Amino acid sequence: MWYVMQVISGQENRTVFLVEEIVSKRALESCFVPVRKLKKKFRGAWHEVTEKLFPGYVFMISKQPRLLYEELKQIPALTRMLGRCGEYFTPLSEEDVCMMEKLQNGKGGGGNLEVEISKVAVEDGNQVRILSGPLVDLEGQIKKVNLHKRIAEVEMDFMGDRILINFGIEIT
């Protein structure tokens, strides 16, 4: 089961470190911050950079939610678990987990989620065609493509909300 913890933005990696140091392997399979790769232009050249996919959130995989919740109480400065209901918290929906796994482009990994850059072709009339990458299955959800910044804005349902996420594209 996948769980999401809201933390202070900018403290995601520190939180992952604390969780991995304090929480037992019995309670936690994996703790990570999903990232996406993008191309950004600075100093006159394009560079590949990595950014947080969901700033302010840390994802965890556990088969022992009660134990995980109890052990997380030991960590100072954690903001809150999302979906808290009753004694502990609820997992991400199957749809949300499937969407997150699809973004990995079939690489699995269950531990770290890194969304690669999608390759696109620009055809006549500035029509963009997705050639490969995580955007292949999301073509109908693309709201806007910015070829100058090399990003595609995608509208998705996630954690009960409609959200817009920017994904990196590479023009071939």
C-alpha positions as a LaTeX table, in Angstrom:
\begin{tabular}{lrrr}
\hline
Residue & $x$ (\AA) & $y$ (\AA) & $z$ (\AA) \\
\hline
Met1 & 0.00 & 0.00 & 0.00 \\
Trp2 & 1.16 & 3.54 & $-0.82$ \\
Tyr3 & 0.76 & 6.42 & 1.64 \\
Val4 & 1.42 & 10.14 & 1.35 \\
Met5 & 2.76 & 12.46 & 4.03 \\
Gln6 & 2.55 & 16.23 & 3.75 \\
Val7 & 5.71 & 17.98 & 4.95 \\
Ile8 & 7.14 & 21.49 & 4.88 \\
Ser9 & 8.08 & 22.30 & 1.30 \\
Gly10 & 11.85 & 22.05 & 0.91 \\
Gln11 & 12.09 & 19.49 & 3.74 \\
Glu12 & 11.12 & 16.45 & 1.65 \\
Asn13 & 14.60 & 14.89 & 1.39 \\
Arg14 & 15.37 & 15.57 & 5.05 \\
Thr15 & 12.09 & 13.88 & 5.98 \\
Val16 & 12.94 & 10.83 & 3.85 \\
Phe17 & 16.30 & 10.62 & 5.63 \\
Leu18 & 14.65 & 10.83 & 9.08 \\
Val19 & 11.99 & 8.27 & 8.18 \\
Glu20 & 14.60 & 5.82 & 6.84 \\
Glu21 & 16.74 & 6.32 & 9.97 \\
Ile22 & 13.95 & 5.94 & 12.55 \\
Val23 & 11.29 & 3.67 & 11.05 \\
Ser24 & 11.99 & $-0.08$ & 11.01 \\
Lys25 & 12.22 & $-2.12$ & 7.80 \\
Arg26 & 9.30 & $-4.16$ & 9.14 \\
Ala27 & 7.06 & $-1.09$ & 9.04 \\
Leu28 & 8.37 & 0.52 & 5.86 \\
Glu29 & 9.29 & $-0.94$ & 2.49 \\
Ser30 & 10.18 & 2.35 & 0.83 \\
Cys31 & 10.12 & 6.10 & 1.39 \\
Phe32 & 10.72 & 8.53 & $-1.49$ \\
Val33 & 10.03 & 11.86 & $-3.12$ \\
Pro34 & 8.74 & 11.47 & $-6.71$ \\
Val35 & 10.73 & 13.55 & $-9.21$ \\
Arg36 & 10.47 & 14.49 & $-12.86$ \\
Lys37 & 13.17 & 15.24 & $-15.38$ \\
Leu38 & 12.93 & 18.45 & $-17.38$ \\
Lys39 & 15.07 & 20.34 & $-19.84$ \\
Lys40 & 15.90 & 23.92 & $-18.85$ \\
Lys41 & 17.91 & 26.46 & $-20.74$ \\
Phe42 & 20.50 & 28.44 & $-18.86$ \\
Arg43 & 23.78 & 30.02 & $-19.93$ \\
Gly44 & 22.74 & 29.50 & $-23.54$ \\
Ala45 & 22.49 & 25.69 & $-23.38$ \\
Trp46 & 19.83 & 23.11 & $-22.54$ \\
His47 & 20.48 & 21.10 & $-19.38$ \\
Glu48 & 18.58 & 18.18 & $-17.90$ \\
Val49 & 17.38 & 18.96 & $-14.38$ \\
Thr50 & 15.38 & 17.07 & $-11.78$ \\
Glu51 & 12.49 & 18.65 & $-9.87$ \\
Lys52 & 10.04 & 17.36 & $-7.29$ \\
Leu53 & 6.84 & 16.10 & $-8.90$ \\
Phe54 & 4.74 & 16.95 & $-5.82$ \\
Pro55 & 6.57 & 19.56 & $-3.70$ \\
Gly56 & 5.72 & 19.21 & $-0.02$ \\
Tyr57 & 4.88 & 15.50 & $-0.17$ \\
Val58 & 6.72 & 12.30 & 0.75 \\
Phe59 & 5.48 & 8.90 & $-0.42$ \\
Met60 & 5.79 & 5.65 & 1.52 \\
Ile61 & 5.10 & 2.01 & 0.75 \\
Ser62 & 4.15 & $-0.26$ & 3.64 \\
Lys63 & 2.22 & $-3.43$ & 4.35 \\
Gln64 & 2.02 & $-2.52$ & 8.06 \\
Pro65 & 0.12 & 0.80 & 8.22 \\
Arg66 & $-0.61$ & 0.67 & 11.96 \\
Leu67 & 3.04 & $-0.05$ & 12.82 \\
Leu68 & 4.20 & 2.60 & 10.34 \\
Tyr69 & 1.87 & 5.18 & 11.86 \\
Glu70 & 3.08 & 4.41 & 15.40 \\
Glu71 & 6.74 & 4.63 & 14.39 \\
Leu72 & 6.20 & 7.88 & 12.45 \\
Lys73 & 4.98 & 9.52 & 15.66 \\
Gln74 & 8.61 & 9.38 & 16.87 \\
Ile75 & 9.78 & 11.73 & 14.13 \\
Pro76 & 9.79 & 15.42 & 15.00 \\
Ala77 & 8.54 & 18.07 & 12.59 \\
Leu78 & 6.29 & 15.84 & 10.47 \\
Thr79 & 3.29 & 17.82 & 9.35 \\
Arg80 & 0.56 & 15.25 & 8.77 \\
Met81 & $-0.43$ & 12.10 & 6.96 \\
Leu82 & $-2.93$ & 12.54 & 4.16 \\
Gly83 & $-6.17$ & 10.61 & 4.26 \\
Arg84 & $-6.04$ & 10.17 & 8.01 \\
Cys85 & $-9.13$ & 8.34 & 9.14 \\
Gly86 & $-9.76$ & 6.85 & 12.53 \\
Glu87 & $-6.71$ & 5.46 & 14.30 \\
Tyr88 & $-4.23$ & 5.81 & 11.47 \\
Phe89 & $-4.21$ & 6.79 & 7.80 \\
Thr90 & $-5.67$ & 5.44 & 4.58 \\
Pro91 & $-3.71$ & 4.36 & 1.51 \\
Leu92 & $-3.71$ & 5.95 & $-1.93$ \\
Ser93 & $-6.44$ & 4.60 & $-4.17$ \\
Glu94 & $-5.62$ & 1.84 & $-6.67$ \\
Glu95 & $-6.17$ & 4.37 & $-9.48$ \\
Asp96 & $-3.62$ & 6.77 & $-7.97$ \\
Val97 & $-1.04$ & 4.00 & $-7.50$ \\
Cys98 & $-1.59$ & 2.78 & $-11.09$ \\
Met99 & $-1.15$ & 6.33 & $-12.37$ \\
Met100 & 2.10 & 6.74 & $-10.40$ \\
Glu101 & 3.41 & 3.41 & $-11.72$ \\
Lys102 & 2.48 & 4.37 & $-15.31$ \\
Leu103 & 4.49 & 7.55 & $-14.97$ \\
Gln104 & 7.55 & 5.35 & $-14.41$ \\
Asn105 & 7.03 & 4.07 & $-17.95$ \\
Gly106 & 6.82 & 0.43 & $-16.91$ \\
Lys107 & 10.11 & 0.48 & $-15.00$ \\
Gly108 & 8.50 & $-0.58$ & $-11.74$ \\
Gly109 & 10.89 & 0.10 & $-8.95$ \\
Gly110 & 8.38 & 0.46 & $-6.13$ \\
Gly111 & 10.94 & 2.58 & $-4.32$ \\
Asn112 & 11.93 & 5.68 & $-6.21$ \\
Leu113 & 9.73 & 7.33 & $-8.76$ \\
Glu114 & 11.47 & 9.27 & $-11.49$ \\
Val115 & 9.41 & 10.51 & $-14.44$ \\
Glu116 & 11.52 & 10.60 & $-17.61$ \\
Ile117 & 11.33 & 13.17 & $-20.40$ \\
Ser118 & 8.91 & 12.24 & $-23.20$ \\
Lys119 & 10.07 & 12.45 & $-26.81$ \\
Val120 & 7.75 & 14.39 & $-29.13$ \\
Ala121 & 7.61 & 15.31 & $-32.80$ \\
Val122 & 6.18 & 18.58 & $-34.07$ \\
Glu123 & 4.21 & 18.05 & $-37.26$ \\
Asp124 & 2.55 & 20.42 & $-39.72$ \\
Gly125 & 0.45 & 23.10 & $-38.07$ \\
Asn126 & 2.40 & 22.81 & $-34.79$ \\
Gln127 & 0.62 & 19.53 & $-34.02$ \\
Val128 & 2.57 & 17.66 & $-31.33$ \\
Arg129 & 2.78 & 13.86 & $-31.47$ \\
Ile130 & 4.08 & 11.89 & $-28.47$ \\
Leu131 & 6.68 & 9.35 & $-29.62$ \\
Ser132 & 7.77 & 7.79 & $-26.32$ \\
Gly133 & 7.87 & 8.31 & $-22.58$ \\
Pro134 & 5.30 & 8.66 & $-19.83$ \\
Leu135 & 3.07 & 11.02 & $-21.86$ \\
Val136 & 2.17 & 8.30 & $-24.38$ \\
Asp137 & $-0.83$ & 7.16 & $-22.32$ \\
Leu138 & $-1.75$ & 10.70 & $-21.29$ \\
Glu139 & $-2.24$ & 12.33 & $-24.72$ \\
Gly140 & $-5.92$ & 13.08 & $-24.07$ \\
Gln141 & $-5.10$ & 14.80 & $-20.78$ \\
Ile142 & $-2.50$ & 17.23 & $-22.18$ \\
Lys143 & $-3.93$ & 20.73 & $-21.79$ \\
Lys144 & $-1.06$ & 22.79 & $-23.13$ \\
Val145 & 2.35 & 22.26 & $-24.71$ \\
Asn146 & 5.01 & 24.93 & $-24.41$ \\
Leu147 & 7.66 & 24.08 & $-27.02$ \\
His148 & 9.81 & 27.05 & $-25.99$ \\
Lys149 & 10.08 & 25.83 & $-22.36$ \\
Arg150 & 9.86 & 22.16 & $-23.42$ \\
Ile151 & 7.05 & 21.21 & $-21.07$ \\
Ala152 & 3.62 & 19.65 & $-21.44$ \\
Glu153 & 0.94 & 20.63 & $-18.95$ \\
Val154 & $-1.20$ & 17.61 & $-18.06$ \\
Glu155 & $-4.47$ & 17.60 & $-16.11$ \\
Met156 & $-4.86$ & 14.55 & $-13.89$ \\
Asp157 & $-7.04$ & 13.20 & $-11.10$ \\
Phe158 & $-4.86$ & 12.54 & $-8.07$ \\
Met159 & $-5.69$ & 12.15 & $-4.38$ \\
Gly160 & $-9.26$ & 13.21 & $-5.01$ \\
Asp161 & $-8.40$ & 16.45 & $-6.83$ \\
Arg162 & $-7.92$ & 17.63 & $-10.42$ \\
Ile163 & $-4.34$ & 18.85 & $-10.66$ \\
Leu164 & $-2.06$ & 20.26 & $-13.35$ \\
Ile165 & 1.44 & 18.80 & $-13.61$ \\
Asn166 & 4.23 & 19.89 & $-15.95$ \\
Phe167 & 6.19 & 17.12 & $-17.65$ \\
Gly168 & 9.40 & 17.46 & $-19.62$ \\
Ile169 & 9.43 & 16.97 & $-23.38$ \\
Glu170 & 12.25 & 16.64 & $-25.86$ \\
Ile171 & 11.67 & 17.62 & $-29.48$ \\
Thr172 & 13.07 & 15.13 & $-32.00$ \\
\hline
\end{tabular}
